[in-house]
Short mmCIF file of C-alpha atoms in Angstrom, two decimals:
data_model
loop_
_atom_site.label_atom_id
_atom_site.label_comp_id
_atom_site.label_asym_id
_atom_site.label_seq_id
_atom_site.Cartn_x
_atom_site.Cartn_y
_atom_site.Cartn_z
CA UNK G 101 -30.56 -9.67 13.63
CA UNK G 102 -28.46 -7.04 15.40
CA UNK G 103 -27.53 -3.67 13.92
CA UNK G 104 -23.87 -4.59 13.31
CA UNK G 105 -24.80 -7.71 11.31
CA UNK G 106 -27.33 -5.73 9.26
CA UNK G 107 -24.74 -3.04 8.50
CA UNK G 108 -22.20 -5.65 7.39
CA UNK G 109 -24.69 -7.16 4.96
CA UNK G 110 -25.41 -3.71 3.51
CA UNK G 111 -21.74 -2.90 2.94
CA UNK G 112 -19.93 -6.09 1.95
CA UNK G 113 -21.10 -6.08 -1.69
CA UNK G 114 -20.39 -2.36 -2.30
CA UNK G 115 -17.00 -2.87 -0.63
CA UNK G 116 -16.26 -5.79 -2.96
CA UNK G 117 -17.25 -3.72 -6.01
CA UNK G 118 -14.97 -0.84 -4.99
CA UNK G 119 -12.02 -3.09 -4.19
CA UNK G 120 -12.26 -5.05 -7.44
CA UNK G 121 -12.49 -1.78 -9.34
CA UNK G 122 -9.43 -0.32 -7.63
CA UNK G 123 -7.52 -3.53 -8.32
CA UNK G 124 -8.33 -3.26 -12.03
CA UNK G 125 -7.17 0.34 -12.19
CA UNK G 126 -3.89 -0.10 -10.32
CA UNK G 127 -3.15 -3.47 -11.89
CA UNK G 128 -3.66 -2.12 -15.40
CA UNK G 129 -0.83 0.35 -15.00
CA UNK G 130 1.60 -2.54 -14.43
CA UNK G 131 0.19 -5.64 -16.10
CA UNK G 132 1.36 -4.63 -19.58
CA UNK G 133 5.02 -4.25 -18.56
CA UNK G 134 5.96 -7.91 -18.82
CA UNK G 135 3.94 -8.24 -22.06
CA UNK G 136 5.76 -5.36 -23.81
CA UNK G 137 8.24 -7.55 -25.75
CA UNK G 138 5.39 -9.70 -27.10
CA UNK G 139 3.35 -6.62 -28.00
CA UNK G 140 6.34 -5.14 -29.81
CA UNK G 141 6.88 -8.26 -31.92
CA UNK G 142 3.18 -8.81 -32.71
CA UNK G 143 2.35 -5.21 -33.71
CA UNK G 144 5.80 -4.22 -35.03
CA UNK G 145 6.07 -1.30 -32.59
CA UNK G 146 9.21 0.78 -33.08
CA UNK G 147 11.48 0.68 -29.98
CA UNK G 148 11.20 4.43 -29.28
CA UNK G 149 7.38 4.16 -29.31
CA UNK G 150 7.06 1.11 -27.05
CA UNK G 151 6.90 3.17 -23.86
CA UNK G 152 3.63 4.70 -25.04
CA UNK G 153 1.83 1.47 -24.23
CA UNK G 154 2.36 2.52 -20.60
CA UNK G 155 2.54 6.29 -21.03
CA UNK G 156 -0.75 6.68 -22.91
CA UNK G 157 -2.59 5.24 -19.90
CA UNK G 158 -0.60 7.23 -17.35
CA UNK G 159 -1.02 10.51 -19.26
CA UNK G 160 -4.81 10.26 -19.65
CA UNK G 161 -5.33 8.98 -16.11
CA UNK G 162 -3.18 11.61 -14.41
CA UNK G 163 -4.40 14.47 -16.58
CA UNK G 164 -8.11 13.90 -16.06
CA UNK G 165 -8.22 12.84 -12.40
CA UNK G 166 -9.20 16.24 -10.97
CA UNK G 167 -11.97 16.67 -13.52
CA UNK G 168 -13.16 13.09 -12.97
CA UNK G 169 -13.23 13.66 -9.22
CA UNK G 170 -15.39 16.77 -9.47
CA UNK G 171 -17.69 15.11 -11.99
CA UNK G 172 -18.57 12.52 -9.36
CA UNK G 173 -19.45 15.23 -6.83
CA UNK G 174 -21.62 17.15 -9.28
CA UNK G 175 -23.30 14.49 -11.42
CA UNK G 176 -23.57 11.57 -9.04
CA UNK G 177 -20.83 9.14 -8.11
CA UNK G 178 -22.63 6.02 -9.24
CA UNK G 179 -23.39 7.53 -12.65
CA UNK G 180 -19.81 8.77 -13.05
CA UNK G 181 -18.48 5.42 -11.85
CA UNK G 182 -20.65 3.51 -14.34
CA UNK G 183 -19.70 5.77 -17.26
CA UNK G 184 -16.02 5.35 -16.53
CA UNK G 185 -16.30 1.59 -16.13
CA UNK G 186 -18.13 1.23 -19.45
CA UNK G 187 -15.38 3.20 -21.20
CA UNK G 188 -12.61 1.29 -19.42
CA UNK G 189 -14.14 -2.10 -20.33
CA UNK G 190 -14.78 -1.23 -23.99
CA UNK G 191 -11.28 0.22 -24.34
CA UNK G 192 -9.82 -3.00 -22.91
CA UNK G 193 -11.75 -5.01 -25.49
CA UNK G 194 -10.54 -2.76 -28.31
CA UNK G 195 -6.95 -2.98 -27.09
CA UNK G 196 -7.07 -6.76 -27.09
CA UNK G 197 -8.12 -6.74 -30.74
CA UNK G 198 -5.57 -4.10 -31.80
CA UNK G 199 -3.72 -4.86 -35.03
CA UNK G 200 -1.59 -1.69 -35.23
CA UNK G 201 0.42 0.35 -32.72
CA UNK G 202 -1.86 3.39 -32.99
CA UNK G 203 -4.92 1.31 -32.12
CA UNK G 204 -3.24 -0.06 -28.98
CA UNK G 205 -2.05 3.40 -27.89
CA UNK G 206 -5.55 4.84 -28.38
CA UNK G 207 -7.12 1.99 -26.40
CA UNK G 208 -4.68 2.53 -23.54
CA UNK G 209 -5.45 6.26 -23.50
CA UNK G 210 -9.20 5.50 -23.41
CA UNK G 211 -8.58 3.13 -20.49
CA UNK G 212 -6.87 6.02 -18.70
CA UNK G 213 -9.86 8.30 -19.25
CA UNK G 214 -12.20 5.64 -17.88
CA UNK G 215 -9.94 5.10 -14.87
CA UNK G 216 -9.90 8.86 -14.15
CA UNK G 217 -13.70 8.80 -13.88
CA UNK G 218 -13.87 5.59 -11.85
CA UNK G 219 -11.06 5.91 -9.28
CA UNK G 220 -12.16 9.04 -7.32
CA UNK G 221 -15.81 7.98 -7.30
CA UNK G 222 -14.88 4.51 -6.04
CA UNK G 223 -12.98 5.84 -3.01
CA UNK G 224 -15.66 8.46 -2.25
CA UNK G 225 -18.36 5.78 -2.41
CA UNK G 226 -16.31 3.57 -0.10
CA UNK G 227 -16.11 6.34 2.50
CA UNK G 228 -19.84 7.03 2.25
CA UNK G 229 -20.65 3.46 3.31
CA UNK G 230 -19.41 3.79 6.89
CA UNK G 231 -20.45 6.08 9.71
CA UNK G 232 -18.45 4.08 12.28
CA UNK G 233 -14.79 5.17 12.44
CA UNK G 234 -13.47 1.66 13.16
CA UNK G 235 -15.36 0.12 10.23
CA UNK G 236 -14.16 2.92 7.95
CA UNK G 237 -10.54 2.32 9.00
CA UNK G 238 -10.86 -1.39 8.23
CA UNK G 239 -12.28 -0.59 4.79
CA UNK G 240 -9.33 1.73 4.18
CA UNK G 241 -7.08 -1.16 5.17
CA UNK G 242 -8.54 -3.35 2.43
CA UNK G 243 -8.31 -0.46 -0.03
CA UNK G 244 -4.66 -0.08 0.95
CA UNK G 245 -3.91 -3.71 0.20
CA UNK G 246 -5.29 -3.29 -3.29
CA UNK G 247 -3.62 0.06 -3.98
CA UNK G 248 -0.19 -0.82 -2.60
CA UNK G 249 0.03 -4.36 -4.00
CA UNK G 250 -1.77 -3.82 -7.30
CA UNK G 251 1.45 -3.20 -9.25
CA UNK G 252 3.02 -6.42 -7.96
CA UNK G 253 -0.15 -8.40 -8.69
CA UNK G 254 -0.14 -6.84 -12.17
CA UNK G 255 3.38 -8.15 -12.77
CA UNK G 256 2.34 -11.61 -11.59
CA UNK G 257 -0.81 -11.64 -13.74
CA UNK G 258 1.10 -10.26 -16.74
CA UNK G 259 3.68 -13.05 -16.47
CA UNK G 260 1.03 -15.78 -16.24
CA UNK G 261 -1.14 -14.48 -19.08
CA UNK G 262 1.77 -13.70 -21.41
CA UNK G 263 3.45 -17.07 -20.83
CA UNK G 264 0.39 -19.34 -21.00
CA UNK G 265 -2.17 -17.54 -23.17
CA UNK G 266 -1.30 -14.38 -25.12
CA UNK G 267 -0.31 -10.77 -24.56
CA UNK G 268 -3.82 -9.85 -25.76
CA UNK G 269 -5.24 -11.27 -22.54
CA UNK G 270 -3.60 -8.59 -20.43
CA UNK G 271 -6.25 -6.41 -22.10
CA UNK G 272 -9.10 -8.94 -22.45
CA UNK G 273 -8.96 -9.91 -18.78
CA UNK G 274 -10.63 -6.59 -17.86
CA UNK G 275 -13.72 -7.29 -19.98
CA UNK G 276 -15.48 -10.01 -17.95
CA UNK G 277 -14.43 -8.36 -14.68
CA UNK G 278 -15.72 -4.98 -15.85
CA UNK G 279 -19.02 -6.49 -16.95
CA UNK G 280 -19.56 -8.16 -13.55
CA UNK G 281 -18.66 -4.93 -11.73
CA UNK G 282 -21.16 -2.96 -13.79
CA UNK G 283 -23.95 -5.44 -13.08
CA UNK G 284 -23.18 -5.46 -9.36
CA UNK G 285 -22.79 -1.68 -9.17
CA UNK G 286 -26.37 -1.12 -10.38
CA UNK G 287 -27.80 -2.47 -7.14
CA UNK G 288 -24.82 -2.41 -4.76
CA UNK G 289 -23.68 1.20 -4.98
CA UNK G 290 -25.65 4.07 -3.41
CA UNK G 291 -27.44 6.39 -5.80
CA UNK G 292 -27.51 10.13 -5.27
CA UNK G 293 -25.69 13.46 -5.54
CA UNK G 294 -23.97 15.49 -2.86
CA UNK G 295 -23.84 18.75 -4.78
CA UNK G 296 -25.97 20.47 -7.36
CA UNK G 297 -24.15 23.08 -9.38
CA UNK G 298 -22.43 24.04 -12.60
CA UNK G 299 -19.09 22.86 -13.85
CA UNK G 300 -16.27 25.37 -13.68
CA UNK G 301 -15.39 25.05 -17.37
CA UNK G 302 -12.30 27.29 -17.27
CA UNK G 303 -10.95 25.54 -14.18
CA UNK G 304 -11.68 22.13 -15.71
CA UNK G 305 -9.75 22.98 -18.89
CA UNK G 306 -6.82 24.47 -16.99
CA UNK G 307 -6.56 21.54 -14.58
CA UNK G 308 -6.83 18.94 -17.36
CA UNK G 309 -4.32 20.53 -19.72
CA UNK G 310 -2.02 21.57 -16.86
CA UNK G 311 -1.94 18.13 -15.24
CA UNK G 312 -1.54 16.39 -18.60
CA UNK G 313 1.37 18.66 -19.52
CA UNK G 314 3.00 18.09 -16.13
CA UNK G 315 2.73 14.29 -16.39
CA UNK G 316 4.00 14.44 -19.98
CA UNK G 317 7.03 16.41 -18.79
CA UNK G 318 7.91 13.66 -16.34
CA UNK G 319 7.42 11.03 -19.04
CA UNK G 320 9.80 12.89 -21.37
CA UNK G 321 12.31 13.36 -18.55
CA UNK G 322 12.23 9.63 -17.80
CA UNK G 323 12.81 8.75 -21.45
CA UNK G 324 15.21 11.49 -22.58
CA UNK G 325 16.66 13.01 -19.41
CA UNK G 326 16.02 16.22 -17.49
CA UNK G 327 17.95 18.28 -20.03
CA UNK G 328 15.52 17.38 -22.82
CA UNK G 329 14.01 20.51 -24.38
CA UNK G 330 10.56 18.93 -24.64
CA UNK G 331 10.57 18.02 -20.95
CA UNK G 332 11.65 21.49 -19.89
CA UNK G 333 9.05 23.14 -22.12
CA UNK G 334 6.35 20.88 -20.70
CA UNK G 335 7.28 21.79 -17.14
CA UNK G 336 7.28 25.50 -17.95
CA UNK G 337 3.86 25.34 -19.61
CA UNK G 338 2.49 23.21 -16.75
CA UNK G 339 3.66 25.74 -14.13
CA UNK G 340 1.95 28.60 -15.98
CA UNK G 341 -1.29 26.65 -16.50
CA UNK G 342 -1.50 25.34 -12.94
CA UNK G 343 -0.68 28.75 -11.46
CA UNK G 344 -3.48 30.23 -13.57
CA UNK G 345 -5.72 27.38 -12.40
CA UNK G 346 -5.09 28.26 -8.75
CA UNK G 347 -5.83 31.94 -9.45
CA UNK G 348 -9.12 31.01 -11.15
CA UNK G 349 -10.14 28.61 -8.37
CA UNK G 350 -9.67 31.34 -5.76
CA UNK G 351 -12.34 33.47 -7.46
CA UNK G 352 -15.05 31.14 -8.79
CA UNK G 353 -18.07 30.21 -6.69
CA UNK G 354 -18.05 26.49 -7.57
CA UNK G 355 -14.40 25.51 -8.21
CA UNK G 356 -13.25 22.21 -9.70
CA UNK G 357 -10.84 21.86 -6.77
CA UNK G 358 -11.88 23.72 -3.60
CA UNK G 359 -8.61 25.17 -2.31
CA UNK G 360 -9.79 25.03 1.29
CA UNK G 361 -9.02 21.29 1.16
CA UNK G 362 -5.33 22.22 1.43
CA UNK G 363 -5.86 24.40 4.52
CA UNK G 364 -5.89 21.34 6.76
CA UNK G 365 -2.25 20.71 7.71
CA UNK G 366 -2.65 16.99 8.34
CA UNK G 367 -4.38 16.43 5.01
CA UNK G 368 -1.98 18.48 2.88
CA UNK G 369 1.05 16.85 4.54
CA UNK G 370 -0.46 13.43 3.84
CA UNK G 371 -0.80 14.31 0.14
CA UNK G 372 2.87 15.30 -0.22
CA UNK G 373 4.09 12.36 1.88
CA UNK G 374 2.06 9.96 -0.26
CA UNK G 375 3.60 11.43 -3.41
CA UNK G 376 7.13 10.90 -2.04
CA UNK G 377 6.31 7.40 -0.79
CA UNK G 378 4.96 6.31 -4.17
CA UNK G 379 7.87 8.00 -5.99
CA UNK G 380 10.39 6.04 -3.95
CA UNK G 381 8.44 2.80 -4.17
CA UNK G 382 8.52 2.86 -7.97
CA UNK G 383 12.17 1.78 -7.78
CA UNK G 384 11.47 -1.67 -6.37
CA UNK G 385 9.22 -2.75 -9.25
CA UNK G 386 11.13 -0.95 -12.00
CA UNK G 387 14.57 -2.31 -11.09
CA UNK G 388 13.67 -5.74 -9.71
CA UNK G 389 11.53 -6.76 -12.71
CA UNK G 390 14.49 -6.00 -14.98
CA UNK G 391 17.03 -7.56 -12.60
CA UNK G 392 15.23 -10.89 -12.59
CA UNK G 393 15.09 -11.03 -16.39
CA UNK G 394 18.38 -9.36 -17.37
CA UNK G 395 20.76 -10.47 -14.63
CA UNK G 396 19.20 -13.74 -13.47
CA UNK G 397 17.85 -14.62 -16.93
CA UNK G 398 14.40 -15.55 -15.70
CA UNK G 399 11.31 -15.93 -17.91
CA UNK G 400 8.34 -13.56 -17.77
CA UNK G 401 6.39 -16.18 -15.81
CA UNK G 402 9.11 -16.73 -13.22
CA UNK G 403 9.67 -12.99 -12.89
CA UNK G 404 6.00 -12.40 -12.19
CA UNK G 405 5.86 -15.13 -9.56
CA UNK G 406 8.91 -13.64 -7.82
CA UNK G 407 6.75 -10.70 -6.71
CA UNK G 408 4.29 -12.86 -4.71
CA UNK G 409 5.86 -11.79 -1.37
CA UNK G 410 4.76 -8.18 -2.04
CA UNK G 411 0.95 -8.57 -1.96
CA UNK G 412 1.11 -11.23 0.78
CA UNK G 413 3.23 -9.06 3.09
CA UNK G 414 1.24 -5.91 2.30
CA UNK G 415 -1.99 -7.70 3.17
CA UNK G 416 -0.61 -8.87 6.51
CA UNK G 417 0.93 -5.51 7.46
CA UNK G 418 -2.08 -3.43 6.39
CA UNK G 419 -4.43 -5.62 8.40
CA UNK G 420 -2.10 -5.34 11.39
CA UNK G 421 -2.09 -1.56 10.96
CA UNK G 422 -5.87 -1.45 10.59
CA UNK G 423 -6.89 -3.76 13.43
CA UNK G 424 -4.15 -3.09 15.99
CA UNK G 425 -1.74 -0.23 15.35
CA UNK G 426 -4.02 2.69 14.44
CA UNK G 427 -6.28 1.87 17.40
CA UNK G 428 -3.40 1.88 19.90
CA UNK G 429 -1.01 4.46 18.49
CA UNK G 430 -1.26 7.80 16.72
CA UNK G 431 -1.57 7.75 12.90
CA UNK G 432 1.58 9.88 12.71
CA UNK G 433 3.60 7.23 14.58
CA UNK G 434 2.20 4.36 12.50
CA UNK G 435 2.91 6.00 9.13
CA UNK G 436 6.38 7.08 10.33
CA UNK G 437 7.31 3.52 11.31
CA UNK G 438 5.98 2.28 7.96
CA UNK G 439 8.03 4.79 5.97
CA UNK G 440 11.15 3.95 7.96
CA UNK G 441 10.71 0.23 7.25
CA UNK G 442 10.14 0.90 3.54
CA UNK G 443 13.32 2.99 3.35
CA UNK G 444 15.30 0.28 5.14
CA UNK G 445 13.98 -2.34 2.73
CA UNK G 446 15.09 -0.30 -0.28
CA UNK G 447 18.52 0.25 1.25
CA UNK G 448 18.84 -3.53 1.66
CA UNK G 449 17.90 -4.03 -1.99
CA UNK G 450 20.40 -1.37 -3.08
CA UNK G 451 23.21 -3.71 -1.99
CA UNK G 452 22.43 -6.35 -4.63
CA UNK G 453 25.04 -7.34 -7.21
CA UNK G 454 25.26 -9.64 -10.23
CA UNK G 455 25.82 -12.63 -7.92
CA UNK G 456 22.87 -11.95 -5.60
CA UNK G 457 20.33 -14.74 -5.21
CA UNK G 458 16.57 -14.51 -4.83
CA UNK G 459 16.61 -15.61 -1.15
CA UNK G 460 19.00 -12.75 -0.44
CA UNK G 461 16.75 -10.23 -2.17
CA UNK G 462 13.47 -11.45 -0.76
CA UNK G 463 14.37 -10.25 2.76
CA UNK G 464 14.63 -6.64 1.54
CA UNK G 465 11.44 -7.10 -0.50
CA UNK G 466 9.51 -8.26 2.57
CA UNK G 467 10.80 -5.43 4.80
CA UNK G 468 9.90 -2.89 2.11
CA UNK G 469 6.39 -4.36 1.63
CA UNK G 470 5.87 -4.50 5.40
CA UNK G 471 6.55 -0.78 5.59
CA UNK G 472 4.33 0.07 2.64
CA UNK G 473 1.33 -1.80 4.01
CA UNK G 474 1.76 -0.10 7.38
CA UNK G 475 2.20 3.45 6.06
CA UNK G 476 -0.52 3.54 3.40
CA UNK G 477 -3.43 2.89 5.79
CA UNK G 478 -3.02 6.06 7.93
CA UNK G 479 -1.88 8.09 4.89
CA UNK G 480 -5.07 7.27 2.99
CA UNK G 481 -7.21 8.03 6.04
CA UNK G 482 -5.44 11.36 6.59
CA UNK G 483 -6.00 12.34 2.95
CA UNK G 484 -9.79 12.23 3.34
CA UNK G 485 -10.14 13.04 7.05
CA UNK G 486 -12.51 15.83 8.06
CA UNK G 487 -13.76 16.44 4.50
CA UNK G 488 -17.27 17.77 4.01
CA UNK G 489 -19.41 15.07 2.29
CA UNK G 490 -19.99 17.33 -0.73
CA UNK G 491 -16.21 17.47 -1.33
CA UNK G 492 -15.51 13.78 -0.72
CA UNK G 493 -15.07 13.07 -4.42
CA UNK G 494 -12.45 15.72 -5.07
CA UNK G 495 -10.60 14.81 -1.85
CA UNK G 496 -10.52 11.20 -3.04
CA UNK G 497 -9.35 12.47 -6.41
CA UNK G 498 -6.45 14.29 -4.77
CA UNK G 499 -5.39 11.04 -3.09
CA UNK G 500 -5.25 9.44 -6.54
CA UNK G 501 -3.58 12.48 -8.11
CA UNK G 502 -0.71 12.36 -5.62
CA UNK G 503 -0.32 8.64 -6.31
CA UNK G 504 -0.19 9.17 -10.08
CA UNK G 505 2.17 12.14 -9.84
CA UNK G 506 4.32 10.18 -7.41
CA UNK G 507 4.63 7.38 -9.92
CA UNK G 508 5.54 9.76 -12.75
CA UNK G 509 8.01 11.75 -10.62
CA UNK G 510 9.59 8.60 -9.22
CA UNK G 511 10.04 6.99 -12.62
CA UNK G 512 11.59 10.14 -14.09
CA UNK G 513 14.00 10.65 -11.19
CA UNK G 514 15.04 7.02 -10.80
CA UNK G 515 15.49 6.34 -14.52
CA UNK G 516 17.72 9.41 -14.76
CA UNK G 517 19.82 8.27 -11.79
CA UNK G 518 19.97 4.75 -13.23
CA UNK G 519 21.10 5.94 -16.66
CA UNK G 520 23.68 8.36 -15.25
CA UNK G 521 25.18 5.89 -12.77
CA UNK G 522 25.04 2.97 -15.20
CA UNK G 523 26.22 5.04 -18.19
CA UNK G 524 23.29 3.96 -20.32
CA UNK G 525 23.02 0.43 -18.95
CA UNK G 526 21.71 -2.17 -21.34
CA UNK G 527 18.18 -3.41 -20.80
CA UNK G 528 18.04 -6.43 -23.11
CA UNK G 529 17.50 -10.03 -22.15
CA UNK G 530 20.75 -10.97 -23.88
CA UNK G 531 22.90 -8.71 -21.72
CA UNK G 532 26.58 -9.61 -21.47
CA UNK G 533 28.37 -10.15 -18.16
CA UNK G 534 29.80 -6.64 -18.36
CA UNK G 535 26.39 -5.17 -19.19
CA UNK G 536 24.89 -6.99 -16.19
CA UNK G 537 27.46 -5.38 -13.90
CA UNK G 538 26.72 -1.96 -15.38
CA UNK G 539 22.97 -2.54 -14.94
CA UNK G 540 23.41 -3.51 -11.29
CA UNK G 541 25.52 -0.41 -10.64
CA UNK G 542 22.78 1.84 -12.01
CA UNK G 543 20.01 -0.08 -10.24
CA UNK G 544 21.78 0.08 -6.87
CA UNK G 545 22.22 3.83 -7.20
CA UNK G 546 18.58 4.23 -8.20
CA UNK G 547 17.35 2.16 -5.24
CA UNK G 548 19.52 4.25 -2.93
CA UNK G 549 17.90 7.45 -4.20
CA UNK G 550 14.48 5.78 -3.85
CA UNK G 551 15.27 5.14 -0.19
CA UNK G 552 16.18 8.83 0.10
CA UNK G 553 12.75 9.82 -1.22
CA UNK G 554 11.11 7.69 1.47
CA UNK G 555 13.38 9.21 4.09
CA UNK G 556 12.25 12.67 2.91
CA UNK G 557 8.62 11.57 3.34
CA UNK G 558 9.43 10.41 6.87
CA UNK G 559 11.07 13.72 7.80
CA UNK G 560 8.12 15.64 6.34
CA UNK G 561 5.62 13.69 8.45
CA UNK G 562 7.69 14.05 11.62
CA UNK G 563 8.22 17.79 11.18
CA UNK G 564 5.09 19.09 9.46
CA UNK G 565 2.17 16.86 10.39
CA UNK G 566 -0.09 18.14 13.13
CA UNK G 567 -3.26 16.17 13.85
CA UNK G 568 -6.46 17.91 12.80
CA UNK G 569 -8.46 19.22 15.71
CA UNK G 570 -12.17 18.57 15.20
CA UNK G 571 -14.41 21.56 15.66
CA UNK G 572 -16.77 21.40 18.66
CA UNK G 573 -19.82 21.42 16.41
CA UNK G 574 -18.53 18.57 14.24
CA UNK G 575 -20.89 15.60 14.37
CA UNK G 576 -20.33 12.30 12.60
CA UNK G 577 -23.46 11.53 10.64
CA UNK G 578 -24.50 8.67 8.44
CA UNK G 579 -23.38 9.77 4.95
CA UNK G 580 -26.44 8.08 3.46
CA UNK G 581 -28.63 10.61 5.28
CA UNK G 582 -26.69 13.50 3.72
CA UNK G 583 -27.21 12.34 0.15
CA UNK G 584 -29.84 13.78 -2.17
CA UNK G 585 -31.53 10.53 -3.12
CA UNK G 586 -33.00 10.02 -6.55
CA UNK G 587 -35.70 7.48 -7.36
CA UNK G 588 -34.48 4.27 -8.97
CA UNK G 589 -35.79 3.66 -12.48
CA UNK G 590 -38.59 1.15 -12.76
#
């Protein structure tokens, strides 16, 4: 057996565990959307409170990501991963059995906490599996497929489960998958710690409360507008807390977030560009899922199936980027082309009207997905490039943080544009012809702004990104040799 075959056998199962885990996390942020009407009827959720089925998860996930990332570096990624997966799985079970709104909201928040522990450790573990740059890039390509298409797959799965089984299965579906992942993780994932040290308690509290407040501000802005007093107060408090957090991190010996990670120009540009790319991409799912149901009058099942071109195209384009483009062209060029295609796709979608047909829309959907799959591969690689192994967890956490913030920022901005342009467009299945026209007006304007966000990401990459120059003494080592191994229990 040659070395390459042996290495593949050692990494395929851990890779599968990480990818399934990432799919669960990303999918869970979207899968409940189509089930919301059924949840509302079954649990008698008041209309103003319905958004908390989604927001409770987003708030806990986004607020605790930095702390979850550092926990993996300090206490062992496999242990942190397992703890988060247990919490995520049990919370999913509890949510499926919920009989009151508060129980469902609490379960969704607990899922978010579990996801915040799992997500950074999963990506850091994935990167520790490969010492070969080409193999690592291919793994990032698979990770990209899952991350970029997870929302679309969530909409598809939500439509199928809600239509043929019950809304409760959008929660229950995580339980058997989580149990299998936990069993596989015990033997498949590497055991060990990269860093021994103490937790920066002050920094942890400031980052958690600051990030939670910031995400909450965007949630309030999306629901009540940017002039809402609660949103403005949240932003003000978040700025103070996060500024204090940065000041603390500059002084402590073992910070929650080592600030030197932002000194690398390529990496810091990749973080901001990812945030803008995700913010703009939110428009496609937010507006199209409503367009299919409100304007075209489709069922939840048919709406979910309409998104199949997204994951298929993203898979094809990400594999093309992984196996061909990044090996022949610079990462900067590949991500730039991807962002340009995504922006063009959104501009095509922004021309839809009440008479548009699915075949007309699917062209824009495919162009947009083609760009996303191409751009996310080099963006993810740039976000963790050149990171010291002991900081791999927090660097992976920052990749997830920018994705979560991008989603929150994008939703807040695009919903505000939509509401302003559409003058409070109706979002009910029984929309009148006039209401449909108003909805399309707002959606078109929102998709246009989304394309602008992607154009801003493109300009940022073209102007600011400078490839990282490796230091002469830098040597690529097998990450497994850098880990502090601990004996497995008998």
